[in-house]
Coordinates of C-alpha atoms and ligand atoms in Angstrom, one line a residue:
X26 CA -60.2 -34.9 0.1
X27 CA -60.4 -38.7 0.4
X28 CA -63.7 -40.8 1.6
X29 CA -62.1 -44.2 1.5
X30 CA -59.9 -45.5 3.1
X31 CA -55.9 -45.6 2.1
X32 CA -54.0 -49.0 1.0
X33 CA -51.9 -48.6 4.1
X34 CA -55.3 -48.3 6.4
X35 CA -57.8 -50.7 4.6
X36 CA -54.7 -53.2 4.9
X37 CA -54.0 -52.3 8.5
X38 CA -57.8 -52.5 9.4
X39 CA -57.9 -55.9 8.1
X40 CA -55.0 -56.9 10.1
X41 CA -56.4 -55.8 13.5
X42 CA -59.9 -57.6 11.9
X43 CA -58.5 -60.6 11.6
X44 CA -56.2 -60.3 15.3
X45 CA -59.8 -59.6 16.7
X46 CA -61.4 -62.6 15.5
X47 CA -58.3 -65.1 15.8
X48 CA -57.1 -64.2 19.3
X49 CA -59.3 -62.2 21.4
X50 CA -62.0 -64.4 23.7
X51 CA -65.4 -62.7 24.5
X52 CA -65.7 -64.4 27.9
X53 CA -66.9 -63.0 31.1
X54 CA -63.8 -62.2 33.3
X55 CA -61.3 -59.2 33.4
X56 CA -59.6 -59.5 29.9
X57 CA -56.3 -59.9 31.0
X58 CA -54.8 -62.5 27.8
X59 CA -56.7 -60.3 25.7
X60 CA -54.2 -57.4 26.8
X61 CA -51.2 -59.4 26.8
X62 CA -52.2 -60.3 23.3
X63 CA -52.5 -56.6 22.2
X64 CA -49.3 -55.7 23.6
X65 CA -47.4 -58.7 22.2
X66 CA -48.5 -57.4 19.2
X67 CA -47.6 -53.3 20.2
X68 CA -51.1 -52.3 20.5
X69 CA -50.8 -50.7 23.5
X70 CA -48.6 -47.9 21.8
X71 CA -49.7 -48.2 18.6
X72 CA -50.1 -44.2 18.4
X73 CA -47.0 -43.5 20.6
X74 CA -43.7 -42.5 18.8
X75 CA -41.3 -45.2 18.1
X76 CA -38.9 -43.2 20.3
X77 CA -40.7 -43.6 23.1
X78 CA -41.6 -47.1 23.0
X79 CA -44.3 -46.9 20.7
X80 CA -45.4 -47.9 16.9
X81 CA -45.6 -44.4 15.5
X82 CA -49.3 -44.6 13.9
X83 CA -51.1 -42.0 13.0
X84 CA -54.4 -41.3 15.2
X85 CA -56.9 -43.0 12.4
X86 CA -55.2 -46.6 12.7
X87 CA -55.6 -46.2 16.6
X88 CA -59.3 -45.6 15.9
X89 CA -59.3 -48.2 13.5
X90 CA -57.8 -50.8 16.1
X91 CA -60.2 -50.1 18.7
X92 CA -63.3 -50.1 16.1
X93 CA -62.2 -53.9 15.5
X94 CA -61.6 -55.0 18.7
X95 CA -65.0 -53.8 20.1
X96 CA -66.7 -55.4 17.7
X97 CA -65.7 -58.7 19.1
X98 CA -65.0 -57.4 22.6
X99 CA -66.1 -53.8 23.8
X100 CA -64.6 -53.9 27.0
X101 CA -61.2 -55.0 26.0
X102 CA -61.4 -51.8 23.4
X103 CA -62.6 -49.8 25.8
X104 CA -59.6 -50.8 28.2
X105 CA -57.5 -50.1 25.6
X106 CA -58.6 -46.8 24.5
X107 CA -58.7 -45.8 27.9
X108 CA -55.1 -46.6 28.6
X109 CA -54.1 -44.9 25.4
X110 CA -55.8 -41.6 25.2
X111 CA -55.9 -40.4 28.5
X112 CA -53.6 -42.9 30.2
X113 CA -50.5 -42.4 28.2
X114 CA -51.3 -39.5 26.0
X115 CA -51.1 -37.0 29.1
X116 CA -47.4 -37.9 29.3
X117 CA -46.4 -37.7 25.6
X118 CA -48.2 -34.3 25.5
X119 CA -47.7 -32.6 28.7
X120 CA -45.1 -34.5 30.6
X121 CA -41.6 -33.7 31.1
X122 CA -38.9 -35.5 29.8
X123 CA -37.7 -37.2 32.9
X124 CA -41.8 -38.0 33.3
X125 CA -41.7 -40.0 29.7
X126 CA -38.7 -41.2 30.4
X127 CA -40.1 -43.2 33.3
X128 CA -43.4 -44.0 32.1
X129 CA -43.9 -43.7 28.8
X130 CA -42.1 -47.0 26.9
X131 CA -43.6 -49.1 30.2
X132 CA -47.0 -47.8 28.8
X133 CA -46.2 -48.5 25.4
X134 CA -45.5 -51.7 25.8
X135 CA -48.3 -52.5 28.2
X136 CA -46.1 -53.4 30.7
X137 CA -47.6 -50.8 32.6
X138 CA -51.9 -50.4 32.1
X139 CA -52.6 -46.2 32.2
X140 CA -56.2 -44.7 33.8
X141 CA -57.2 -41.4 34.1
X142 CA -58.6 -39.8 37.4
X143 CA -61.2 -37.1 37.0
X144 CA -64.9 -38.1 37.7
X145 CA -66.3 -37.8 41.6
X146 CA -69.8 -37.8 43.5
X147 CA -70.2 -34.3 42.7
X148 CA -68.4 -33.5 39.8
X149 CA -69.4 -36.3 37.2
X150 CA -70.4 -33.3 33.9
X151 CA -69.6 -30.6 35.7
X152 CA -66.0 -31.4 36.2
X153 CA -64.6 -28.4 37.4
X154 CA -66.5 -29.2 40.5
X155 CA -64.4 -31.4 42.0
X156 CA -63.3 -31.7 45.2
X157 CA -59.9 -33.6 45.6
X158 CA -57.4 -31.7 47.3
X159 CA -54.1 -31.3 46.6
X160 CA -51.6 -29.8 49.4
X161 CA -48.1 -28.2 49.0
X162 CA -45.9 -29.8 51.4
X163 CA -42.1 -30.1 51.5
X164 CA -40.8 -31.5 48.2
X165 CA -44.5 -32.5 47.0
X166 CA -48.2 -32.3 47.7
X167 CA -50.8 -34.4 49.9
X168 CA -53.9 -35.8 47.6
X169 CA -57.3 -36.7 49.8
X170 CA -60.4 -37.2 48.0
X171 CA -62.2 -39.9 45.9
X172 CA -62.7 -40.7 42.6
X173 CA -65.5 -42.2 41.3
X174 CA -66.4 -45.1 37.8
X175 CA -62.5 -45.3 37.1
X176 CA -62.0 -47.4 33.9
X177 CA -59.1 -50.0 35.5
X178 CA -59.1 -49.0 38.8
X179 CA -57.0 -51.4 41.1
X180 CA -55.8 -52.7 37.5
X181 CA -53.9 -49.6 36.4
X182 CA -50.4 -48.7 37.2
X183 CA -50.7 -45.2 36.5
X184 CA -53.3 -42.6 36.9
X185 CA -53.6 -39.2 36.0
X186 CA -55.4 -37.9 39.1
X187 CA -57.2 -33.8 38.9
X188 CA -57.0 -32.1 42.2
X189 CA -57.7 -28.8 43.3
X190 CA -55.0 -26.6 45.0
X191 CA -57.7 -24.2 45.8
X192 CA -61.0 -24.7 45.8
X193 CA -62.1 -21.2 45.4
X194 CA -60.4 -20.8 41.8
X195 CA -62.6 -23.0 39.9
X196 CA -60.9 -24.5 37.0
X197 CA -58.4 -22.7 37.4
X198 CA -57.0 -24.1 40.7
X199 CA -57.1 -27.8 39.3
X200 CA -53.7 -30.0 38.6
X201 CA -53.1 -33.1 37.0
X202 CA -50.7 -35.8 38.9
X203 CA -49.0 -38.7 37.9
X204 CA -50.1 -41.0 40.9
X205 CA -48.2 -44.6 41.0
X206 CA -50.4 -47.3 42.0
X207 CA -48.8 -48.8 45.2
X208 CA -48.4 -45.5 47.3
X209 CA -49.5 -45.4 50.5
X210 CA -53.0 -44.2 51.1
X211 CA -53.9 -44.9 47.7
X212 CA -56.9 -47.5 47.7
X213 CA -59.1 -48.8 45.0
X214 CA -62.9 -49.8 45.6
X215 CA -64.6 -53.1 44.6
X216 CA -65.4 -53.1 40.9
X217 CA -68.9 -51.7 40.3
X218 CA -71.2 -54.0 38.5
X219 CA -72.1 -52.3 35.3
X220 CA -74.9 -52.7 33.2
X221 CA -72.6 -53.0 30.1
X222 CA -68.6 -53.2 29.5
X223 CA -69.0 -55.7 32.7
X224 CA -65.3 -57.0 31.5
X225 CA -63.2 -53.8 32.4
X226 CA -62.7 -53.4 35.9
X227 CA -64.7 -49.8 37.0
X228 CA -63.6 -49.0 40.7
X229 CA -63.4 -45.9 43.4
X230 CA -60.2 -44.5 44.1
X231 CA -59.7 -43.3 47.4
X232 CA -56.9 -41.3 48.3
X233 CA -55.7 -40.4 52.0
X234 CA -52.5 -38.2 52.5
X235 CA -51.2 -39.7 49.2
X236 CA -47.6 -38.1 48.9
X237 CA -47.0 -37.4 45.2
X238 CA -43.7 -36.0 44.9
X239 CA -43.7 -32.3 43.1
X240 CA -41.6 -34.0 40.0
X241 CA -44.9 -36.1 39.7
X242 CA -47.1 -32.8 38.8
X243 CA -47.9 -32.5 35.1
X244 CA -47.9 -29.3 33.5
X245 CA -48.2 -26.3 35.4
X246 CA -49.9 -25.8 38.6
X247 CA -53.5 -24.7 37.5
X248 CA -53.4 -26.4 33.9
X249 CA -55.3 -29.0 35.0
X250 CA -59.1 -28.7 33.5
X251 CA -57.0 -27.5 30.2
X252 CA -55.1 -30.5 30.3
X253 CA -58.2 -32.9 31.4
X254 CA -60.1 -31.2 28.9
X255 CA -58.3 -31.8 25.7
X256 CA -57.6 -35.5 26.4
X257 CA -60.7 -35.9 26.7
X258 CA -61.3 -34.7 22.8
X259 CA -58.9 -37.4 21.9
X260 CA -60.8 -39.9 24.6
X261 CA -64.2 -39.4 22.5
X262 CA -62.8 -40.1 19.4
X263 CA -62.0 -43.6 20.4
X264 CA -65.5 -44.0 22.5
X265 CA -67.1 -43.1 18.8
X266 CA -64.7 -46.1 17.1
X267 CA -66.4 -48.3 19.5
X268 CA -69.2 -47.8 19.1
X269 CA -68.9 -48.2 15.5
X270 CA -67.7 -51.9 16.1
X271 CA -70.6 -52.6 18.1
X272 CA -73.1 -50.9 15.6
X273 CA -71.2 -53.2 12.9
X274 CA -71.2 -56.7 15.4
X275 CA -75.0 -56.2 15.8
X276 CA -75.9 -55.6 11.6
X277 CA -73.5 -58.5 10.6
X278 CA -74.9 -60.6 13.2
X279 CA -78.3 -59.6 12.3
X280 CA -78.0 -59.6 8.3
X281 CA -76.6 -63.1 8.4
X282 CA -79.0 -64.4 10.8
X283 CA -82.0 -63.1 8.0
X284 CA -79.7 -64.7 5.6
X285 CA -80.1 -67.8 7.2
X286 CA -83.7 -67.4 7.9
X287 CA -84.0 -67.0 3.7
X288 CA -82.4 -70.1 3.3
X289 CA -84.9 -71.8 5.5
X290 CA -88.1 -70.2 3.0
X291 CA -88.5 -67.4 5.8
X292 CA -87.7 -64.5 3.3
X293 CA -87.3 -61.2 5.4
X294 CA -90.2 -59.0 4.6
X295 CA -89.5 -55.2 3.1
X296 CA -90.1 -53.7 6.1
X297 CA -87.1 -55.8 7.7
X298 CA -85.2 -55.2 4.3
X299 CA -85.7 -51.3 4.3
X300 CA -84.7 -50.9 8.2
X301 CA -81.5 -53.3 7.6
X302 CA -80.7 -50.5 4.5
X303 CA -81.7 -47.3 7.0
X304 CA -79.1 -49.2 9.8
X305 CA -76.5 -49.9 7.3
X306 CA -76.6 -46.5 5.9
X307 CA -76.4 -44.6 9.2
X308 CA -73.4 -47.0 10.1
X309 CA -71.4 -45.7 7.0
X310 CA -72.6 -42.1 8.3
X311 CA -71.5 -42.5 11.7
X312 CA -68.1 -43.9 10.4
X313 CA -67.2 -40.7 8.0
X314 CA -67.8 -38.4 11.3
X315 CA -65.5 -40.4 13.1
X316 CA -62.6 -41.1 10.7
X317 CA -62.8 -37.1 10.0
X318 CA -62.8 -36.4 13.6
X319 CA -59.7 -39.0 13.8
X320 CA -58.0 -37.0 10.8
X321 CA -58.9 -33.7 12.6
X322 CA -56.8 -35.0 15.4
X323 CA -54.2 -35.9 13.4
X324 CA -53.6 -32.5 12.2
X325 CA -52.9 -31.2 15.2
X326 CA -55.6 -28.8 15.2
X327 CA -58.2 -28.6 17.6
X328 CA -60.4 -31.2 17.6
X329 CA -63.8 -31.0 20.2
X330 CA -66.5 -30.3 18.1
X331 CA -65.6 -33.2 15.4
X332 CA -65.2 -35.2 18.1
X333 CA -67.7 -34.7 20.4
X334 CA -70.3 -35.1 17.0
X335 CA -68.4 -38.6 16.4
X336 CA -69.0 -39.3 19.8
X337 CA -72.4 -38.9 20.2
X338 CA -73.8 -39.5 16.7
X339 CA -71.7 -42.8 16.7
X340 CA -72.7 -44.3 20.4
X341 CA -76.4 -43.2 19.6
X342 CA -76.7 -45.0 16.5
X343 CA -74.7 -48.3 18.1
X344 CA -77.9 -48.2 20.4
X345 CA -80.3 -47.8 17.9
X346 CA -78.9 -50.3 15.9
X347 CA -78.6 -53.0 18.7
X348 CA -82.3 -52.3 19.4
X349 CA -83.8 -52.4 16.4
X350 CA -81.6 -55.6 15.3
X351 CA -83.1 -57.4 18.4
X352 CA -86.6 -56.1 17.0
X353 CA -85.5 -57.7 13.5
X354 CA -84.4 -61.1 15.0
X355 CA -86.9 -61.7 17.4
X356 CA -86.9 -62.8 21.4
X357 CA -85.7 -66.3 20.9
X358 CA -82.3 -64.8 18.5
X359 CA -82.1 -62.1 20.9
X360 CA -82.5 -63.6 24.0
X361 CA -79.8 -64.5 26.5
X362 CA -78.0 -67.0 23.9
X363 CA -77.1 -64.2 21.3
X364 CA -75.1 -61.6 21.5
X365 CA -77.6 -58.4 20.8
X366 CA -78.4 -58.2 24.5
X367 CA -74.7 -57.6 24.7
X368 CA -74.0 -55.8 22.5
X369 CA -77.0 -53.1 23.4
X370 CA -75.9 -53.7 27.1
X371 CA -72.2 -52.4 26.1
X372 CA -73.1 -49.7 23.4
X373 CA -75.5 -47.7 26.2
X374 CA -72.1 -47.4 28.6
X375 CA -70.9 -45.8 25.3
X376 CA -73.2 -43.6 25.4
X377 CA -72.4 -42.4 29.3
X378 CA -68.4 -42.4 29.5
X379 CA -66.0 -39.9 28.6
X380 CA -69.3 -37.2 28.6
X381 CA -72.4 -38.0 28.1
X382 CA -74.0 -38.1 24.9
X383 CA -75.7 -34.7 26.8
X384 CA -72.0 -33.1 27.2
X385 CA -71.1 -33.8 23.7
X386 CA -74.2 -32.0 22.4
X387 CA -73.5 -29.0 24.4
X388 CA -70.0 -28.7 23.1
X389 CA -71.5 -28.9 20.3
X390 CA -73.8 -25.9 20.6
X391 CA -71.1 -23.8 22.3
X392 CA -68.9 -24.0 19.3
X393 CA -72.3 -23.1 16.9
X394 CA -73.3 -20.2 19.5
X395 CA -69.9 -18.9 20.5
X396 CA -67.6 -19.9 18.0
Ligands
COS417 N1 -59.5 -28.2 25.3 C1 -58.7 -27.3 26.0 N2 -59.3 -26.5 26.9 C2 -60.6 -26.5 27.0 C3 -61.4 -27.4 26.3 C4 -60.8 -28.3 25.4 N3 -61.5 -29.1 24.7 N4 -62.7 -27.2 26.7 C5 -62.7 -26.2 27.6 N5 -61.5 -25.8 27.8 C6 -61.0 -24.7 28.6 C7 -61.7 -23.4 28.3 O1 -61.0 -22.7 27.2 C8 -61.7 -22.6 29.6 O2 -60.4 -22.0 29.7 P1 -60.1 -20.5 30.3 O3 -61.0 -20.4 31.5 O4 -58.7 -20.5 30.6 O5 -60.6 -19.6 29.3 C9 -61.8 -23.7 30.6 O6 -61.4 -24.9 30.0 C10 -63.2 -23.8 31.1 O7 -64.1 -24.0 30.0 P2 -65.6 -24.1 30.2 O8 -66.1 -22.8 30.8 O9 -66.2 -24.4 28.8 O10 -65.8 -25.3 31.2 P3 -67.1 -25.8 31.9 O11 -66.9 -25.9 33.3 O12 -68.3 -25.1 31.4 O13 -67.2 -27.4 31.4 C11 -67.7 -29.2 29.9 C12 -67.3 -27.7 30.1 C13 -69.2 -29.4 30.4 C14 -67.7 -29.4 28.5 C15 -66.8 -30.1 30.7 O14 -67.0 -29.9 32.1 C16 -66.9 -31.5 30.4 O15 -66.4 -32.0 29.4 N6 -67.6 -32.3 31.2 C17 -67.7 -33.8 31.1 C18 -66.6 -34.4 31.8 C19 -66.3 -35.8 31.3 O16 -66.2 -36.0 30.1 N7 -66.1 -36.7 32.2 C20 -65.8 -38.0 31.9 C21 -64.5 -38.4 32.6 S1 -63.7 -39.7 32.0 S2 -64.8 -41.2 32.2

């Protein structure tokens, strides 16, 4: 068993450190350089096989990548998880070969952005309640329905859309579809205005006798909540990573702000010194759960319960630690001209997509109680 990290990943973390902080801007608008940047670089395959396109890294470096660029940008991480875990990893693990072939080295190289297509009105936790249909017809099946908070809606150029077949199966009558942005019918909404992640574009997707041809389906007819589900596993893993990189922007912010208060003969009282230790210690915490849940995944061994504890324990403490650095600093370091407000603002949506921090505690449980 090994707690630090390897030559190969301390040295690869410090390269995606240093990308982060040299080239990616923290501005206001839809991160578009920021992506072009990434994929210049092959980012947005870096797990992906090199024969499809990708840079064949292993499942930790991916989480290390998107730990390092969330903590100077959360929104372009989360864009980029996002369009790696459940935007191209539903091809490379349940598509066809004729599917990868025309989608997967587009993905890889970020020449095409991926999204994934699950959440509606009535079906945010309880998935399996959804309500997009999907109709056999000749050659390929009708979608209607709408999807709801779609990370890169109107941006992507792929979605994995879940629609029922039949309603009155549950789970069991939902598929998963490979639905190309462009087709007729298919609309996207204006992008919501979020209280955090305000960077990555979060729409509706509206779909009205969308013809997706039967070559289009992925996996079997019925695998869908399967397939949605253990995405998903992966998905958390890199929600956790980023909200390690905002837990770590807010403590370095914070510890070189008291720094620089010391300096100026304001010397940080013990109290401030003992919570800064508490934050820092929990941080290391939170980043052995998720590195573990990353190996986990690596394995190729199931991986819900380590990842659903990353998830949770690591988007709860970057909230905790955003609020009580803004307690450490004060209103006028905090205020609007920092970057805690931010950084709290962004590491709450953490907290909310991909399952709430609720969901992950109850899969949690249901592995303890059932297992
Ligand atoms: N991997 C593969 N299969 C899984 C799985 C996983 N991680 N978790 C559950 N399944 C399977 C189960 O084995 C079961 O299969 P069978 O019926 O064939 O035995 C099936 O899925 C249904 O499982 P379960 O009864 O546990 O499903 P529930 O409807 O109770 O839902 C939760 C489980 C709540 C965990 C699920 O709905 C969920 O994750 N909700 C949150 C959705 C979410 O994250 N949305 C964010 C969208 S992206 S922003």
């Amino acid at each position: 068993m090994n707690f630090v990290l390897s030559d190969y990943h301390a040295a690869k973390k410090e390269e995606f450190r240093r990308f982060a902080e040299t080239e990616i801007d923290r501005g206001e608008h839809y991160p578009r350089e920021n992506l072009q940047k990434a994929a210049a670089r092959g980012y947005m395959g870096l797990p992906l096989p090199r024969e499809w396109g990708g840079q064949g890294e292993d499942f930790l470096t991916y989480t290390l990548l998107i730990e390092e660029l969330s903590r100077v940008c959360a929104s372009t991480g989360a864009i980029l998880a996002v369009h790696t875990s459940v935007g191209t990893f539903p091809l490379l693990y349940f598509g066809t070969d004729l599917q990868k072939k025309r989608y997967l080295a587009g993905l890889a190289h970020g020449e095409l952005l991926g999204a994934f297509a699950l959440t509606e009105a009535g079906a945010g936790s309880d998935a399996a309640a959804l309500n997009t249909g999907a109709k056999a017809v000749n050659g390929g099946y009708l979608l209607n329905g709408c999807k709801l908070f779609i990370t890169s809606g109107g941006e992507a150029d792929l979605y994995t859309v879940f629609a029922t077949v039949d309603r009155r199966r549950g789970h069991k009558g939902i598929s998963a579809f490979l639905v190309e942005k462009g087709l007729p019918g298919l609309t996207a909404g204006k992008s919501e205005k979020k209280m955090g992640l305000n960077r990555s574009s979060t729409t509706e997707i509206r779909m009205e006798d969308v013809h997706v041809p039967a070559s289009n389906r992925l996996g079997q007819e019925g695998a869908g909540f399967h397939i949605a589900m253990s995405l998903l596993d992966g998905g958390r893993i890199g929600i956790a990573a980023q909200g390690l990189g905002l837990a770590r922007a807010a403590l370095d912010y914070t510890t070189a702000y008291l720094k620089e208060q010391e300096i100026s003969g304001q010397k940080p009282g013990q109290s401030a010194a003992f919570t800064l230790a508490d934050l820092a210690t929990r941080l290391e915490a939170a980043r052995l759960l998720v590195y573990r849940a990353a190996a986990v995944k690596e394995s190729g061994k199931k991986c819900s319960r380590e990842a659903s504890m990353a998830k949770y324990y690591a988007t709860d403490l970057a909230v905790a630690v955003a609020t009580r650095c803004i307690d450490l600093c004060g209103i006028p370091a905090a205020g609007s001209a920092g970057p805690l407000a931010g950084y709290f603002c962004d590491a709450k949506a953490t907290q909310i997509y991909e399952g709430t921090n609720q969901i992950q505690r109850i899969v949690v449980a249901r592995e303890l109680l059932n297992g």
